[in-house]
mmCIF file of C-alpha atoms and ligand atoms in Angstrom:
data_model
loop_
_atom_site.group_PDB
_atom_site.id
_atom_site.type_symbol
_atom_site.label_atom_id
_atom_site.label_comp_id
_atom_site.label_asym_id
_atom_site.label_seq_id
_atom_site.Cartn_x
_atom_site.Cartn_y
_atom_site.Cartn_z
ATOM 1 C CA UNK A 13 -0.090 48.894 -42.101
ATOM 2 C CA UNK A 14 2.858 49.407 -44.680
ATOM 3 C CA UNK A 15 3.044 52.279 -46.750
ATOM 4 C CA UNK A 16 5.523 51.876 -49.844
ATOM 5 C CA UNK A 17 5.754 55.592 -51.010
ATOM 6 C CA UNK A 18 2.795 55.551 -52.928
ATOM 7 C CA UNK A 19 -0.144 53.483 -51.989
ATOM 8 C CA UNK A 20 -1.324 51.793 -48.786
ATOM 9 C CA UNK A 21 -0.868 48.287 -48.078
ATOM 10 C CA UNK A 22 -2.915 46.755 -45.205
ATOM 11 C CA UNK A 23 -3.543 43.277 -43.890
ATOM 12 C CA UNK A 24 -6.686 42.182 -44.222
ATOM 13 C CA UNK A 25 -7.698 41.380 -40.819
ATOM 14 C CA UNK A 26 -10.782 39.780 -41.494
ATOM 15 C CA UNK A 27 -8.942 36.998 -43.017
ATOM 16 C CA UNK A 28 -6.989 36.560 -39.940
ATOM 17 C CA UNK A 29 -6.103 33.688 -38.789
ATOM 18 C CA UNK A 30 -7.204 31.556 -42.131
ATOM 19 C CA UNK A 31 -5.435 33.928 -44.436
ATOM 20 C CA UNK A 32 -2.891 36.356 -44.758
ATOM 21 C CA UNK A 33 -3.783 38.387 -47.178
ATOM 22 C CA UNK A 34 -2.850 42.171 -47.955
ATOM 23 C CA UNK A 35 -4.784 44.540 -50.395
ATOM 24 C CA UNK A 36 -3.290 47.567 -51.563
ATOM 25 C CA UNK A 37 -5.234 50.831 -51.570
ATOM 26 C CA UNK A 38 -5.257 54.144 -53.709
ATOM 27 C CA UNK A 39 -7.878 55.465 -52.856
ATOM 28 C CA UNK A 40 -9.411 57.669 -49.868
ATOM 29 C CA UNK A 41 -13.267 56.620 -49.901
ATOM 30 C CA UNK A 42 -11.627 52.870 -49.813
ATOM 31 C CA UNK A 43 -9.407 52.992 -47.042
ATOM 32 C CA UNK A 44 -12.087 54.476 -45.079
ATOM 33 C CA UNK A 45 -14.562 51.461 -46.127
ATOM 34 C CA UNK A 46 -11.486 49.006 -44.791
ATOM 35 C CA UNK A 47 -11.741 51.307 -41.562
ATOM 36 C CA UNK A 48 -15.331 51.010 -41.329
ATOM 37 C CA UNK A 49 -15.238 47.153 -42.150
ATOM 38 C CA UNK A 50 -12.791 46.238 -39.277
ATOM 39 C CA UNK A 51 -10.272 45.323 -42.331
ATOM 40 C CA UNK A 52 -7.974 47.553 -40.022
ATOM 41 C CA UNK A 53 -8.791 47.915 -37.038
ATOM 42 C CA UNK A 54 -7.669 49.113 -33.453
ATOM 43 C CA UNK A 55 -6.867 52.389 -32.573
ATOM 44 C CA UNK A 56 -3.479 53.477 -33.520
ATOM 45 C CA UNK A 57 -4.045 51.482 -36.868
ATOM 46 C CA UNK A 58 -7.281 53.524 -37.998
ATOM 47 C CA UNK A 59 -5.368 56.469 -37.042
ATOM 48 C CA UNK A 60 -2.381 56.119 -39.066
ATOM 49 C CA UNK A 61 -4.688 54.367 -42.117
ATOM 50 C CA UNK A 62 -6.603 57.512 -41.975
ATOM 51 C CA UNK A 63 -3.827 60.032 -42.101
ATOM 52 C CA UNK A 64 -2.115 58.082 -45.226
ATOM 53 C CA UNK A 65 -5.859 58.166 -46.585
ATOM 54 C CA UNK A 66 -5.369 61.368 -46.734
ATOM 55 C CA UNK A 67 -2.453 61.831 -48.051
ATOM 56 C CA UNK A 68 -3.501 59.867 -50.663
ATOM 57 C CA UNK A 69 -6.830 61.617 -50.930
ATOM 58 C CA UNK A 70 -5.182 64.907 -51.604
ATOM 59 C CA UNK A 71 -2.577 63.308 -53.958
ATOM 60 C CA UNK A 72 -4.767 64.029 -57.478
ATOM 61 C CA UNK A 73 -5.184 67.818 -55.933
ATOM 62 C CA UNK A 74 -1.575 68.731 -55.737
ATOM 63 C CA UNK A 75 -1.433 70.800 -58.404
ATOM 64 C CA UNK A 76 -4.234 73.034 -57.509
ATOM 65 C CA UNK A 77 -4.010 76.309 -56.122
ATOM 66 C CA UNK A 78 -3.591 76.649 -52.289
ATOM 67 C CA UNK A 79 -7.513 77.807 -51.694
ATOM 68 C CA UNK A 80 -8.386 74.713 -53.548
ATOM 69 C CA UNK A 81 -5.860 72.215 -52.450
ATOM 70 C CA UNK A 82 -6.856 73.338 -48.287
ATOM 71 C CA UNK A 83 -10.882 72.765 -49.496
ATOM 72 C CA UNK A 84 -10.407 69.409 -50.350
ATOM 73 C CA UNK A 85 -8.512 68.661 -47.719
ATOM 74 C CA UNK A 86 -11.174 69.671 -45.217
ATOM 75 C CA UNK A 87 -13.801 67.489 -46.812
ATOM 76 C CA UNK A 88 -11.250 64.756 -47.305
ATOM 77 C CA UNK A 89 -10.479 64.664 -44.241
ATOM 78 C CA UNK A 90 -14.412 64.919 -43.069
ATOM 79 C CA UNK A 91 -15.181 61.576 -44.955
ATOM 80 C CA UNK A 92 -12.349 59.855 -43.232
ATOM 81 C CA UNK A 93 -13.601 60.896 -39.846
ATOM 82 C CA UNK A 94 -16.853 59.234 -40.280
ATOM 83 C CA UNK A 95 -14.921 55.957 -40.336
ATOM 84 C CA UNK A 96 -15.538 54.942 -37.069
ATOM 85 C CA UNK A 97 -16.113 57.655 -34.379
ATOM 86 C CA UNK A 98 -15.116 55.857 -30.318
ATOM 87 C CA UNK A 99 -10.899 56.265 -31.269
ATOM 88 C CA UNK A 100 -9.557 59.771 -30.725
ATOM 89 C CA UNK A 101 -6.536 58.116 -32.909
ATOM 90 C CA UNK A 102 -8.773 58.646 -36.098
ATOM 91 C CA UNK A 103 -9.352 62.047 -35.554
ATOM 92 C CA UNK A 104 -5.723 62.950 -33.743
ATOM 93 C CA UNK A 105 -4.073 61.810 -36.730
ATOM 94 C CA UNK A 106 -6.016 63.533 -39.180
ATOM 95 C CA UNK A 107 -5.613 66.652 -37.371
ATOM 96 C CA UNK A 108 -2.102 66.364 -37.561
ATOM 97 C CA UNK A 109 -1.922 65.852 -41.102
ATOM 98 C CA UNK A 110 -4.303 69.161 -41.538
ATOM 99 C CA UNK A 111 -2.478 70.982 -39.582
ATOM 100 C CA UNK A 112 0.957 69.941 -41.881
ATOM 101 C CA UNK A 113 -1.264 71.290 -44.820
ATOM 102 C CA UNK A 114 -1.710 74.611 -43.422
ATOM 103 C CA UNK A 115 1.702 74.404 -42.221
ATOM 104 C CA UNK A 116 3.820 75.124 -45.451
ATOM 105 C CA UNK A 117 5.103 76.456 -47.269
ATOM 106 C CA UNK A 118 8.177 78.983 -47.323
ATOM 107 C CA UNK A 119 5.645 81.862 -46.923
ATOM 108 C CA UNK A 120 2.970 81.037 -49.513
ATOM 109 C CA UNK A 121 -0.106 82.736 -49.247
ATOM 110 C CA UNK A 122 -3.245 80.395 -49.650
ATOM 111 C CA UNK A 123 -5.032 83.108 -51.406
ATOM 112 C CA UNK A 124 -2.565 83.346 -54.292
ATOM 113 C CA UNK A 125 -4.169 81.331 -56.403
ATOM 114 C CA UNK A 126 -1.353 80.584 -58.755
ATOM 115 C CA UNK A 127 1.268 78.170 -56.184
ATOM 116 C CA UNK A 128 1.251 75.316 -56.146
ATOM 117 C CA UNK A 129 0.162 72.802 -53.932
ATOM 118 C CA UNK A 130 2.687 70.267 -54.244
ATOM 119 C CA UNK A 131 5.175 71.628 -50.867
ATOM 120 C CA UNK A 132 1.746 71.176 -48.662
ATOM 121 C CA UNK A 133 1.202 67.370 -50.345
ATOM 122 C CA UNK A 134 4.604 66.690 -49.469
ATOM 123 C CA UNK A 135 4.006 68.135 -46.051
ATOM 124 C CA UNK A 136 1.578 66.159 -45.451
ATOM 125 C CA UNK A 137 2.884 63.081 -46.180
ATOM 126 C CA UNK A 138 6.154 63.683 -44.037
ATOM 127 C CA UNK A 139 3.495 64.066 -41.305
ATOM 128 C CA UNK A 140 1.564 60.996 -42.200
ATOM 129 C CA UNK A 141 4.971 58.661 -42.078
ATOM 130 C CA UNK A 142 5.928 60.745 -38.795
ATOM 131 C CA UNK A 143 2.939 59.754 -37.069
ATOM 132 C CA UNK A 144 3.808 55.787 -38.407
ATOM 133 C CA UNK A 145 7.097 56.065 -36.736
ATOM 134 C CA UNK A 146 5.799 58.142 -33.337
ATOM 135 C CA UNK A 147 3.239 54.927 -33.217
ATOM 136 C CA UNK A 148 6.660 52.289 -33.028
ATOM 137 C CA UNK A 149 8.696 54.141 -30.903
ATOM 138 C CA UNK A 150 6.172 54.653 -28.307
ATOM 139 C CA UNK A 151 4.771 50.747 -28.365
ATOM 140 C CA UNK A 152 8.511 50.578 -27.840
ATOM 141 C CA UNK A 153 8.267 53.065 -24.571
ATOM 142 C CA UNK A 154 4.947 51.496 -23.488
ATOM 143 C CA UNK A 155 6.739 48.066 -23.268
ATOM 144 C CA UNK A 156 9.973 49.234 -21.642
ATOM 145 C CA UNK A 157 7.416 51.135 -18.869
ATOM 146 C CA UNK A 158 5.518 47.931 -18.554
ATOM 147 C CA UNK A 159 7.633 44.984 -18.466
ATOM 148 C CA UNK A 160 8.352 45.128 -14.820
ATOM 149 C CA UNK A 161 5.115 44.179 -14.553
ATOM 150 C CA UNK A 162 5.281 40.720 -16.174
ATOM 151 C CA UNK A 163 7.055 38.506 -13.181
ATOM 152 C CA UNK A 164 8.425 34.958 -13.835
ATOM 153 C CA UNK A 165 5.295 32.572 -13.763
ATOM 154 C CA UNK A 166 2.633 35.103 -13.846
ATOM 155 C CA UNK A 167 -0.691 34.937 -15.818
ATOM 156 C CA UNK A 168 -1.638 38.049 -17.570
ATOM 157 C CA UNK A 169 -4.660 38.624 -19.103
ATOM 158 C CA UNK A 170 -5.923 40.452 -22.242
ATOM 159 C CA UNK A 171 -8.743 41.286 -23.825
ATOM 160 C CA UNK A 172 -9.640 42.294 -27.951
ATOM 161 C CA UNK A 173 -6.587 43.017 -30.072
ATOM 162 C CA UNK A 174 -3.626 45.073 -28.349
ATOM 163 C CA UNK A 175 -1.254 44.195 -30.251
ATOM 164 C CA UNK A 176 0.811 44.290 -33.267
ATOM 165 C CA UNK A 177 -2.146 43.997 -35.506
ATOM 166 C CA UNK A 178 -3.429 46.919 -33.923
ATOM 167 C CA UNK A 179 -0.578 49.539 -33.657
ATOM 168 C CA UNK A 180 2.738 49.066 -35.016
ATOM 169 C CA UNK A 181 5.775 46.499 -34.259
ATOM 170 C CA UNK A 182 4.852 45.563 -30.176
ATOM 171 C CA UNK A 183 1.517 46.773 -30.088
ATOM 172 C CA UNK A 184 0.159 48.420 -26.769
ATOM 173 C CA UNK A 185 -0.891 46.187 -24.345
ATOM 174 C CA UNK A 186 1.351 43.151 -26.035
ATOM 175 C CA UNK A 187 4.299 45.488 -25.842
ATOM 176 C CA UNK A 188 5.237 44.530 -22.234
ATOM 177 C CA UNK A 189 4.875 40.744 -22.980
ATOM 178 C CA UNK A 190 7.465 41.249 -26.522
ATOM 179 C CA UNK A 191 9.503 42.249 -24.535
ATOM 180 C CA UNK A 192 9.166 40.208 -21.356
ATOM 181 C CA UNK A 193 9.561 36.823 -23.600
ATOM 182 C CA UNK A 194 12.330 38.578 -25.452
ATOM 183 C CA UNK A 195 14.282 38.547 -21.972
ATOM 184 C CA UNK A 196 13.689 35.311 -21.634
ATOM 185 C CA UNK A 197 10.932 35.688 -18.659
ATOM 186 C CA UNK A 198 8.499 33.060 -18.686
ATOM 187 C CA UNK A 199 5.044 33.699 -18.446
ATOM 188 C CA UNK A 200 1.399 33.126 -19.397
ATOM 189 C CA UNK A 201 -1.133 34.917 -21.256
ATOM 190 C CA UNK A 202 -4.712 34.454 -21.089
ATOM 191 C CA UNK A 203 -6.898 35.673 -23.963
ATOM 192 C CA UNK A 204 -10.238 36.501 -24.077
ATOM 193 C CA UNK A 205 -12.131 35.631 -27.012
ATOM 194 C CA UNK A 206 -14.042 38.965 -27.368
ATOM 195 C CA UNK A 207 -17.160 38.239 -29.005
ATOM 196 C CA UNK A 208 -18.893 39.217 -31.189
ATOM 197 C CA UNK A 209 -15.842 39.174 -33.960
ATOM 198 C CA UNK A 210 -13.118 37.529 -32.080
ATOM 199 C CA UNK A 211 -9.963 40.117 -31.898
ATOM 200 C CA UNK A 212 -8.797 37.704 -28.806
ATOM 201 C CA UNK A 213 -9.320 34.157 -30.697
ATOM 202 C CA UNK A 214 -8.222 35.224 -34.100
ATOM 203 C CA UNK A 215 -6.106 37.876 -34.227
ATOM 204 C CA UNK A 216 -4.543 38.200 -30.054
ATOM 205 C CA UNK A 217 -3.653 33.744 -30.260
ATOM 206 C CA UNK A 218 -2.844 34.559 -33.952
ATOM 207 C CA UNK A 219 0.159 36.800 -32.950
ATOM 208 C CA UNK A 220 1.090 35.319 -29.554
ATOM 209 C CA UNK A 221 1.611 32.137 -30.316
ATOM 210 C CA UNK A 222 3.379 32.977 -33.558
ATOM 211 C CA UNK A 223 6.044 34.791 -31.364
ATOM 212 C CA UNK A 224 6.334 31.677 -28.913
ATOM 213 C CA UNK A 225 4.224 33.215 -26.481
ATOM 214 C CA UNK A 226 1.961 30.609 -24.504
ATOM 215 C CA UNK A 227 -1.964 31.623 -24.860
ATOM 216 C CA UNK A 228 -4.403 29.950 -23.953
ATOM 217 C CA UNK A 229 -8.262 31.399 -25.558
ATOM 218 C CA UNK A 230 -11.080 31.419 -23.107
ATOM 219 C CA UNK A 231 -15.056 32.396 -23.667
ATOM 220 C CA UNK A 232 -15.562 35.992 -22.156
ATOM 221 C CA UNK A 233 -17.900 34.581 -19.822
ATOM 222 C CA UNK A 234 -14.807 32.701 -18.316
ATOM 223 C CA UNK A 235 -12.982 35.144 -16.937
ATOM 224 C CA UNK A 236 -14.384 35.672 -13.549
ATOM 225 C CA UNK A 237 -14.010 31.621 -13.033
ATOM 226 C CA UNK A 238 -10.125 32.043 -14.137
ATOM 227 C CA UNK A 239 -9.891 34.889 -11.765
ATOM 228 C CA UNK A 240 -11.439 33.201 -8.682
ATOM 229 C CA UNK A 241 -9.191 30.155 -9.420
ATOM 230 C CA UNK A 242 -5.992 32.600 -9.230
ATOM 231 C CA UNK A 243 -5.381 31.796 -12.802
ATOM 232 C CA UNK A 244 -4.606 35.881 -13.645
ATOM 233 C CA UNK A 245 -2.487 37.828 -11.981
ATOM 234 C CA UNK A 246 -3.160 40.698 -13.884
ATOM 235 C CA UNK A 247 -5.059 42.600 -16.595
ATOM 236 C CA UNK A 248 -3.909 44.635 -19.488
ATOM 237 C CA UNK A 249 -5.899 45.873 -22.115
ATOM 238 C CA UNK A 250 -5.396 48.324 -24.677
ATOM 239 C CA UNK A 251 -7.463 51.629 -25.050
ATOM 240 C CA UNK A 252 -9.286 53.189 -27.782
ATOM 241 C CA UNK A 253 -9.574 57.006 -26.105
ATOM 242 C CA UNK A 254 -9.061 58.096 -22.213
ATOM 243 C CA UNK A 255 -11.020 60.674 -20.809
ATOM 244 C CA UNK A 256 -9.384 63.895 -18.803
ATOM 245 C CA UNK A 257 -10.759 61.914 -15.638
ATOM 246 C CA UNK A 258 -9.303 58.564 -16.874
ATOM 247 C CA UNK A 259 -11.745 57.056 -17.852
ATOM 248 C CA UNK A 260 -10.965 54.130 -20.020
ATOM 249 C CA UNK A 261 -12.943 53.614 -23.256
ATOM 250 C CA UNK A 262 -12.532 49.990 -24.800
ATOM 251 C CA UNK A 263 -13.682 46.896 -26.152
ATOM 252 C CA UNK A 264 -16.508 46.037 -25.154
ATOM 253 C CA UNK A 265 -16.303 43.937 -22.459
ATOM 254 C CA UNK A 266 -13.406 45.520 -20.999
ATOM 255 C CA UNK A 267 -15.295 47.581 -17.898
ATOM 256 C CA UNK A 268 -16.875 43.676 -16.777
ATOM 257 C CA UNK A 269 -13.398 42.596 -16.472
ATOM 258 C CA UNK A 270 -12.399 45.628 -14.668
ATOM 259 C CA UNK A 271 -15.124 45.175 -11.953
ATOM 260 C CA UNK A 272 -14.303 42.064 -11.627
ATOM 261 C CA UNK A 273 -10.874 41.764 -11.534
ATOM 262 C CA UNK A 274 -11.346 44.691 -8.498
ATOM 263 C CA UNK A 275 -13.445 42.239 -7.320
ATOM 264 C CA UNK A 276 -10.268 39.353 -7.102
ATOM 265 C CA UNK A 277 -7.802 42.100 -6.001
ATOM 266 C CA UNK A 278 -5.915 41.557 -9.143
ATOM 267 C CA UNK A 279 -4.727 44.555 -10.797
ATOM 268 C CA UNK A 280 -5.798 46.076 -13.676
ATOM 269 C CA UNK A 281 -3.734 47.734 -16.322
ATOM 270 C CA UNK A 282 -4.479 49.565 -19.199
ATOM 271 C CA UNK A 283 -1.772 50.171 -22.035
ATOM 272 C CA UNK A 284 -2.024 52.964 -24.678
ATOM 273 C CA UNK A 285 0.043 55.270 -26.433
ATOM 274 C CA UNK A 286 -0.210 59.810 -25.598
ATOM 275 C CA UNK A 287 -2.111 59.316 -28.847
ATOM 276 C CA UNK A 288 -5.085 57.965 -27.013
ATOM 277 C CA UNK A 289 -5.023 60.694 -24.186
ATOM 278 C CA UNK A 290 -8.027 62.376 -24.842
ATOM 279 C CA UNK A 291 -7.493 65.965 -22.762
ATOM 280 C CA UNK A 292 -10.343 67.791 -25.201
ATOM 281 C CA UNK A 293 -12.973 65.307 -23.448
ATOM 282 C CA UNK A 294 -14.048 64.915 -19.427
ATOM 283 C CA UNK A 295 -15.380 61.653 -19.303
ATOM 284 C CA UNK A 296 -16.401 58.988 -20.408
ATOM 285 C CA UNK A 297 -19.936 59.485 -20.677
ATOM 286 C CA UNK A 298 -19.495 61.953 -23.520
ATOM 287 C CA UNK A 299 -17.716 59.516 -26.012
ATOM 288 C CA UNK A 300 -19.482 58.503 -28.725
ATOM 289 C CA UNK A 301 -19.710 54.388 -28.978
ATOM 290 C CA UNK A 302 -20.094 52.912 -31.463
ATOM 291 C CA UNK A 303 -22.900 50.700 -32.128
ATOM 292 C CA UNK A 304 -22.356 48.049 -34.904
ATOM 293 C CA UNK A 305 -24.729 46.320 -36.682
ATOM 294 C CA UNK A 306 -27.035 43.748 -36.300
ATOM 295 C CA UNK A 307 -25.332 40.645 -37.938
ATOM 296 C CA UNK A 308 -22.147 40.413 -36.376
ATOM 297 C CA UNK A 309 -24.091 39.359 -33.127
ATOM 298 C CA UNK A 310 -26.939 37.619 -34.539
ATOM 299 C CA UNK A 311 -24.896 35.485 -36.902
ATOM 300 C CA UNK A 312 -22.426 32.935 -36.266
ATOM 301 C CA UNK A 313 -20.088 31.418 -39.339
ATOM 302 C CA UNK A 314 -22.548 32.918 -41.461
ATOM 303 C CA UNK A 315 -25.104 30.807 -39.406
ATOM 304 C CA UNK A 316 -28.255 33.335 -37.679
ATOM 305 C CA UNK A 317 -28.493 32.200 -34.397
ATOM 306 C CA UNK A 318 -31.018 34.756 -32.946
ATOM 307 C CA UNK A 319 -34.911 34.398 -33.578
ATOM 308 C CA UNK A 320 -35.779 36.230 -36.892
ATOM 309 C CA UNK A 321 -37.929 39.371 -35.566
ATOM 310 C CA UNK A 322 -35.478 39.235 -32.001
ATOM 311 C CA UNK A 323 -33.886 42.939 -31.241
ATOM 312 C CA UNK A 324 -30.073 42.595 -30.952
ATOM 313 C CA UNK A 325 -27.743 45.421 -29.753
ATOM 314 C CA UNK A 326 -24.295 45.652 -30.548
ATOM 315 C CA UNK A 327 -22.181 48.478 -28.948
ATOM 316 C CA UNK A 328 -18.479 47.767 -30.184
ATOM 317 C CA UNK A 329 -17.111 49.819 -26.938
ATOM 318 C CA UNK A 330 -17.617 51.016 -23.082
ATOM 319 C CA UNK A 331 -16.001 52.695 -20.123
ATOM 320 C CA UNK A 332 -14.442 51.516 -17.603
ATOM 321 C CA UNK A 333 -14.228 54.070 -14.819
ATOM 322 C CA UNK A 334 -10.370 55.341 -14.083
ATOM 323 C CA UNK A 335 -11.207 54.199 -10.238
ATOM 324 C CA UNK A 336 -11.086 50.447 -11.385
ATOM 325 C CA UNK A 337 -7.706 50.820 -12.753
ATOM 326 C CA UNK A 338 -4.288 50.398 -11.146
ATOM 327 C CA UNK A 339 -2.648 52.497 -14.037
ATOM 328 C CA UNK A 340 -2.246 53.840 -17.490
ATOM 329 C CA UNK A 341 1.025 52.299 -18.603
ATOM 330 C CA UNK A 342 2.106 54.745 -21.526
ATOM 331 C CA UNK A 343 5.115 55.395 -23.196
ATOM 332 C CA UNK A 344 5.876 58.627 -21.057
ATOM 333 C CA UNK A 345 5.345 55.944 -17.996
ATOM 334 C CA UNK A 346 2.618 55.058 -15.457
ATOM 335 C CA UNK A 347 -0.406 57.275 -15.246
ATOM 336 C CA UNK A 348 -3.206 56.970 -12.220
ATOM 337 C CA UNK A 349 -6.707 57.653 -12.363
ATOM 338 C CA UNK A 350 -5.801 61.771 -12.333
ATOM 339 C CA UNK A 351 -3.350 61.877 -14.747
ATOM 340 C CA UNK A 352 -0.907 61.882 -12.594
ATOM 341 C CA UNK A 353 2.796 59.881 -12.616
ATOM 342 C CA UNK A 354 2.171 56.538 -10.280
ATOM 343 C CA UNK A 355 4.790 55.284 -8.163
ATOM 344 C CA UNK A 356 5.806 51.788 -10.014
ATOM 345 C CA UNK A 357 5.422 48.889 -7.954
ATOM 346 C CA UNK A 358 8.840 47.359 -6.044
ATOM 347 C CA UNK A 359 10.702 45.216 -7.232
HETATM 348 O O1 MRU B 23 -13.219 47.322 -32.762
HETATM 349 P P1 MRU B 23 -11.728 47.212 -32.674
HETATM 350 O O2 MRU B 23 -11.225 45.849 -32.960
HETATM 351 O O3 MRU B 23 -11.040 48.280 -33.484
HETATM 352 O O4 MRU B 23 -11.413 47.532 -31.157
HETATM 353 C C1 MRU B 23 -10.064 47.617 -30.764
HETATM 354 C C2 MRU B 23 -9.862 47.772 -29.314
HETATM 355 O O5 MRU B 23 -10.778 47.909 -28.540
HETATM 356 C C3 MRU B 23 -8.428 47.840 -28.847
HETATM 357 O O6 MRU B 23 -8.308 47.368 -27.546
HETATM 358 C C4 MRU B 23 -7.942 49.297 -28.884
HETATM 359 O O7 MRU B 23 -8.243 49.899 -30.106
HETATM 360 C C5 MRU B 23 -6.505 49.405 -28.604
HETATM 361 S S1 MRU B 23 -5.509 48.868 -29.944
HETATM 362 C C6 MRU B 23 -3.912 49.172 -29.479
#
């Protein structure tokens, strides 16, 4: 996600890893159709697309009156929300930049319908570039809390897209490995493929291995065999939203690897930024998930492999219960289950 002052620039991830290719965007209603398409994707990523969507969304308004300028921005912002609805990033961010519209402006009354709207834009944009650089320095944060984690020799793995694709500079749950391979540990990462659209094969080997890391891609339905032959020593995954109760609410997939990595005694991590603290919800059981559509399951390579007439489901998320994981590394530290700090592991 790069923004260059005046339009959005965001890797195709589709593409990934045949083609790097980045399209630039102007426009509101397209940015959300790249958010809706997985052409960005994870969390932080839709978040801060979204709140630059806006931005630019509000950009042909600026000269309107303030009771004008806030309208659109409310229904703006309501067609970007409709994006994708599992990541509280999406709606966090946009939020924010709301909020930085109401904010201004040196005592401006939005029922004087001669000002401007230009101080609010501007606002709002600030806000929209803050959140960008919130998102690096706390993948930063994440990875400095979690690389005590990665020992010499150990075998972590991952599931979806974590990583840089997916946040900014380290990504989330990749942070702690940048970092550990930047100090010269040496270690292992083991990536699950994540069907149905591949974020592990594509787009988690796609960035590893470009930084040097050593990843090896299995099928989902490999893990537990990895795990009983001791070839993980632990599990992080990234997070699209956690729940007040800490509950964890990602790929899907992610709560099968939780049970059974509970299962081997190996512990389970889950990496995310305060962005992706959800304190407005209780659990999990009141997120919305998204369900996808039929294709991406039934259709290989452009190739249907289901039986015409055959139902298929395809629920992009689930939740992991915050009892089946060790903790919450985030960038103010390690959380438990309750929120609370946890004690990090000895040396
Ligand atoms: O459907 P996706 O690819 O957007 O799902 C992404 C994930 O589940 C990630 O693990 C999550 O968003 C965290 S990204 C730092």
């Amino acid at each position: 996600v790069r923004w260059d002052g005046e339009a959005l620039n965001l890797l195709d991830q589709r593409r990934l890893p045949d083609e790097v290719h980045i399209d630039r965007y102007t426009r509101a209603d397209e940015v959300r159709r790249a958010i809706a398409e997985l052409r960005v994707r994870g969390a932080p990523a839709i978040g801060i697309a979204a709140a630059y969507g806006l931005v630019l969304a509000l950009a042909p308004h600026r000269d309107r009156p303030p009771a004008a300028f806030l309208a659109a921005v409310r229904t703006e912002a309501a067609m970007l929300r409709t994006a994708r609805p599992t990541a509280v990033n999406l709606t966090w961010a946009l939020d924010r930049v709301m909020t930085a519209a109401q904010r201004d402006t040196k005592g401006s009354d939005p029922s004087v319908s001669s000002a401007s709207s230009v101080p609010r834009w501007q606002a709002m944009r600030a806000e929209a570039v803050a959140i960008h650089e919130e998102d690096r320095a706390m993948c930063r944060a994440i990875g400095e809390h979690g690389v005590h984690l990665i020992r010499p020799g150990c075998a972590v793995l991952t599931h979806c897209n974590a990583g840089a694709l997916a946040v900014s500079e380290l990504g989330t749950a990749t942070a702690p490995m940048y970092l550990a391979h930047a100090r010269g540990v040496p270690f292992r990462v083991v990536a699950c493929e994540t069907r149905p659209l591949l974020q592990g094969a594509r787009l988690t080997a796609w960035e590893l291995s470009r930084a040097g890391i050593d990843v090896t891609v299995i099928c989902d339905s490999a893990a537990a065999h990895a795990m009983a032959a001791r070839e993980v020593d632990l599990v992080i995954v990234g997070a699209d939203r956690v729940t007040r109760n800490g509950d964890v609410v990602n790929k899907i997939g992610t709560s099968a690897l939780a049970v059974l990595a509970k299962h081997f005694g190996i512990p389970f991590y889950v990496a995310c930024p305060s962005s992706t603290l959800d304190s407005h919800t209780a659990t999990g059981t009141e997120v919305t998930i998204e369900e996808r559509g039929r294709d991406e399951v039934a259709t290989i390579a452009g190739r249907c492999i289901v039986p015409e007439g055959v139902k298929v489901r395809n629920p992009a998320f689930d939740v992991t219960p915050g009892a089946l994981v060790t903790a919450i590394i985030t960038d103010r530290g390690l959380l438990k289950e309750n929120m609370t700090e946890a004690r990090e592991p000895s040396e």
